[in-house]
C-alpha cells in the first residue's frame, strides 16, 4: 500500500453515546484503498455503532471523519452514499414483494424518455450485477422467493450498483453455508482488486485470517488495538476481544450412552414435496436415528434441506406434503402440527429468531411461557404465581440477562433472546429438541453458554438434532454428523473423526445424488 | 431438567458488557421517566379532563343519574361491539361487519318478539347465536381461505345488510305492541327493559339499567379472558407474531375463528339492546357503528398492527367518546362539530400513545436547554434519527475542534 497519499478513510476519536450508555469512545480507524479491514469484537463491543456512524444513521457523533484527507460530515444516509460508503447490514434492507431488479435500483430507477421505468435496461443491468456476485437468478422474481443467503448476495449486488469506494459488511457470512462464503470471498477479492476498501465485521476469526489485511479489535465501545492479520495469532485476538484468555472451546466429550436403548427419534424414508413459491426444498428418503442423550448434527449447503428436515419432523408443513415413517421411542408418530409435536415432547428452536420464534412486542415472561401455558392452568385460568415461578426459574437457569421478566423481549441482546427461545422450549419438558442455527448472530460468550446447556441437557437424556451452517460449530457440538445434499443424506460420520473437508465433499456430492445413490457413504 | 435450583444469581439490570449496547438504556432524568408514564395513562387523563369540563360547564345536569344513564345507554351497543372489536384487533384483524350484524340481531329480536311471541330470555341468546354464525363465517374466511379480514368483513357487512333488508322488506319493526285497549303487551314491556331509558331490571341506580349492566359484565368477562386465560394469551401471540405463535404450538386458525365468532356474538347482544332503545328494529340500524367501535378500541391503546390492547382500555375509550358527545351536546355544540372534535380526539389519542414521542420531546427540550447554556454537548442523545433532524449540523463544529 502506498503511504504517500492520504488514506481513503480515516476516523479519529469517534464517540457516540445514548441516554445512559456510552456506546463508543475515542475509536480511531484507518482504511486504505483496496484494503480489507476487519472489525472484531463481541456483541455490544460497539462494532454496529461504529458502522452506523459511518453510514449516516446517527445525525450526531463525536470526533472527525476524513475522506481522502479532507474532513467529511456524515449526518444522513444520503451523505454516506454521496461519499461512496455503502453498508450491508446484518438485517437485510430489501422490499420483499418487489423484484430483485427493482430492489437493486430502488430510488435510482432507470427511466426512459417519457419518465416511465425502463424495464428492459433495469433487468439487464441487474442481471449483470447479479452475475458479478455469482447469482444466476431471474431479476424479475420478487425478493421474497429467495432465501436469506441469496438475498444477502442481492444486497451485495445493490452495493455494487452504487459508486462504492468503502463497502461495510456487517456479519455477511452469518447466514451463509461454506460454499456461499467462498463465493462471497471471491466477490470481495475482485472488489478490492478494483480499489474498493472493505470494512468487514465478523465473529469468525478463521474467515478474517483468510480475507483481512488488518484487524481492529473493539471491546466495550473502546478501541483495543490493531494488528496486521498476517502476524496476529488467534489466541491473541481472542484475548483482546474478551479481555481474558480463552482457548478454543473444547469439543464435546460424549457421555457413555446406553447402546441397548432404542433411538428416541427414528426417521425412515422421510420425503417432502418441494414448493418453488415459498422456496421449500424437497426431501428425498431421509433416514436418521437420534438416541437419548445424543447430539446429531445436520450439515449441508444452503438449500440442502436442513431446515426442511427439522420442520418436517416438527409438523410445520401440511401433512399431505410429507411422507415417510417417524417413530418416537418406538411408537408411531405422524407429524400434524407444531402443537401436536410439542404435545409429543418435540420442540423446535427455529432458524430466524425474530421472524419465527419471538413475539417481539411482548415481554420476556409472555414469550417464555407461551408454549407451556397449558401447564399452569386451573379451571381454565392461568395461575400467575406458578407461571411466574416457572419462568423465573428457567430464565435464571439459562442465565438470561434481563432487568426483569416483564422487560420487552426486543430490548434484550441477540444472545439473551436466543436463550429465551430455548427457555420457551424447555418449559414444555421436551425429550427431543430440534435446533436450527442455534447460535446465529450471537457472540462467543453466549455461544459457549448455549453449547454447555445443550451438553447438560443431553447428559439428562434429551435427544438433539442440530442444523448449522457453521461446520466448526457442528464438529464441536455433535456426536454424529449427517451431511445433506439436495434433500438427500449423502454421508454419515462420527464427529470425533470427521473433518471439514470430508463434510464439504459430501455436501457437494451432487454427482452421487444425480446418479440416484442417496445412501450413506 | 426441571427442578434445578437456580444456581446463578440474577444479573443486575442491564449492567453487563454483553448486553450494554443492546439493552435500551434507562433514560436519565425524572422528566424522561414521567413523560412515557403520562402516555400510558392518557386514557384516564382524557376521561378526567372530560369529566372536569362537564362538571364545570353543566355541573348539576351533567352529574345527574338520568344524564349518565341516557348517555351510556345510548352508547352501550357501540361499547359492546367495541369489546368484540378489541379481541379482533389484538389478533391483528379488523371486523367491519359488526354494524350490519347489529341490525341482523335487532331485526331477529323484533321478529321473534312480534311474530313468534317469544319471551325475552329466549330472544337474546338466539340473536347472539345467529350473529355468531355470521362471525364464524368471517373467521373461517380469514383463517382458512386466507382472505384479509378487512376484505372478508367488508363483504360480510354488505351481505348481512342485504339479508336484513330483504328479510324485513326494508321496513322497521316496532317493538312496542299495543292491544285493542291501548295497553302495552307484557312481552313488549319486558323487551323494552333491554334498553328504554328510565327502565331498570332491579333497583340499583345506573347499573340497574340493562345496557349499562350488559356493557359492564361484557367488559369484565372479556378482560378476564384476555388477561387470565390461555386463549387470551394466544390472542396476543397471534396478533404479535403469527409464525412464532404457530411454532409455539398455538392453533392460529382456531384462535382467529374464535375472535371473529365472539365479535359476531356480541353484535347479536348489542342488536336487541339497540332495538329496545329505539323502540324499533330498523334494517339500516348500526350504520357506521363499526367505526365508532374501532375508534374506542384505538383510543383505548390498541394497535391496528395487532398484539397490543385491552378491553378495559377500550371501555375507557368508549366512555371518553360517550361523555365527550354528552358534554358537547349539553353545551349546544351541533352534531357536525361533535364529529369534527371526535375525529381530532382519535388522532391525538394515537399520537400521545407513542412513548417515544415523549422521550423525543424530552430529548429535544434537553438539547434546547443545553444550547442556551452555551454547552459543547453536541451529540444527539435521541436514538431516533428523526429526533435529531431538528438539530443543525453546525453544532458539530466545536466538537471537532475539541477532539483534535
mmCIF file of C-alpha atoms in Angstrom, chain A residues 47 52 206 242:
data_model
loop_
_atom_site.group_PDB
_atom_site.id
_atom_site.type_symbol
_atom_site.label_atom_id
_atom_site.label_comp_id
_atom_site.label_asym_id
_atom_site.label_seq_id
_atom_site.Cartn_x
_atom_site.Cartn_y
_atom_site.Cartn_z
ATOM 1 C CA UNK A 47 -18.985 -2.525 16.049
ATOM 2 C CA UNK A 52 -23.857 3.213 11.911
ATOM 3 C CA UNK A 206 -10.907 -18.111 10.675
ATOM 4 C CA UNK A 242 -12.855 -10.885 25.531
#
